[in-house]
Amino acid sequence: MKYRYAALFSQNPNGQVEVTFPDLAPHAATFGEKLPQPSDPGSIAHAPHQLVILLTVDSKITHE
């Protein structure tokens, strides 16, 4: 099954790019966890200096 999650890209005071996933808060690691339903990207609260980017997650594991 495929999901599309919003990612927030922002620059911290040290000039490094940080990426957060509001739907997966407080952690982006989801191994072994049930994924929540994705939010409407327009409903993601963000600051003017942040970008909301949609990423596709495919939870289907394929075997050869």
Coordinates of N, CA and C in Angstrom, one line a residue, residues 3-41:
Y3 N 1.4 5.4 0.6 CA 0.9 6.6 1.4 C 1.6 7.8 0.9
R4 N 1.1 9.0 1.0 CA 1.8 10.3 0.8 C 1.8 11.1 2.0
Y5 N 2.9 11.3 2.6 CA 3.1 12.1 3.8 C 3.8 13.4 3.5
A6 N 3.4 14.5 4.2 CA 4.0 15.8 4.1 C 5.3 15.8 4.9
A7 N 6.3 16.4 4.4 CA 7.6 16.6 5.1 C 7.8 18.1 5.2
L8 N 8.2 18.6 6.3 CA 8.6 20.0 6.5 C 10.1 20.2 6.4
F9 N 10.6 21.0 5.5 CA 12.0 21.3 5.4 C 12.2 22.7 5.9
S10 N 13.2 22.8 6.8 CA 13.5 24.1 7.3 C 15.0 24.2 7.6
Q11 N 15.5 25.4 7.8 CA 16.9 25.6 8.1 C 17.1 26.0 9.6
N12 N 17.9 25.3 10.3 CA 18.1 25.6 11.7 C 19.1 26.8 11.8
P13 N 19.3 27.3 13.0 CA 20.3 28.4 13.2 C 21.7 28.1 12.8
N14 N 22.1 26.8 12.7 CA 23.4 26.4 12.3 C 23.5 26.3 10.8
G15 N 22.4 26.6 10.1 CA 22.5 26.5 8.6 C 22.2 25.1 8.1
Q16 N 21.9 24.2 9.0 CA 21.6 22.8 8.5 C 20.1 22.7 8.2
V17 N 19.8 21.8 7.2 CA 18.5 21.5 6.8 C 17.9 20.5 7.7
E18 N 16.7 20.7 8.3 CA 16.0 19.8 9.1 C 14.7 19.3 8.4
V19 N 14.4 18.1 8.5 CA 13.2 17.5 7.9 C 12.4 16.9 9.0
T20 N 11.1 17.3 9.1 CA 10.2 16.7 10.1 C 8.9 16.2 9.4
F21 N 8.3 15.2 10.0 CA 7.1 14.7 9.4 C 5.9 14.8 10.4
P22 N 5.1 15.8 10.3 CA 4.0 16.1 11.3 C 3.1 14.9 11.6
D23 N 2.8 14.1 10.6 CA 1.9 12.9 10.8 C 2.7 11.8 11.6
L24 N 4.0 11.8 11.6 CA 4.7 10.8 12.3 C 5.4 11.3 13.6
A25 N 4.9 12.4 14.1 CA 5.5 13.0 15.3 C 5.3 12.1 16.5
P26 N 6.2 12.1 17.4 CA 7.4 12.9 17.5 C 8.6 12.3 16.8
H27 N 8.4 11.1 16.2 CA 9.5 10.4 15.6 C 9.2 10.0 14.1
A28 N 10.2 10.1 13.2 CA 9.9 9.7 11.9 C 10.1 8.2 11.6
A29 N 10.7 7.5 12.6 CA 10.9 6.1 12.5 C 9.6 5.3 12.7
T30 N 9.2 4.5 11.7 CA 8.0 3.9 11.8 C 8.1 2.3 11.7
F31 N 9.3 1.8 11.7 CA 9.5 0.4 11.5 C 8.7 -0.4 12.6
G32 N 7.9 -1.3 12.2 CA 7.1 -2.1 13.1 C 5.9 -1.4 13.6
E33 N 5.6 -0.2 13.2 CA 4.4 0.5 13.7 C 3.4 0.7 12.6
K34 N 2.1 0.8 13.0 CA 1.0 1.0 12.0 C 1.1 2.5 11.6
L35 N 1.1 2.7 10.3 CA 1.1 4.1 9.8 C -0.2 4.8 10.0
P36 N -0.2 6.1 10.4 CA -1.5 6.8 10.5 C -1.9 7.3 9.1
Q37 N -3.2 7.6 9.0 CA -3.7 8.2 7.8 C -3.0 9.5 7.5
P38 N -2.6 9.8 6.3 CA -2.0 11.0 5.9 C -2.9 12.2 6.1
S39 N -2.4 13.3 6.5 CA -3.2 14.6 6.6 C -3.3 15.2 5.2
D40 N -4.3 16.1 5.1 CA -4.4 17.0 3.9 C -3.2 18.0 4.0
P41 N -2.4 18.0 3.0 CA -1.2 18.9 3.0 C -1.5 20.4 3.3

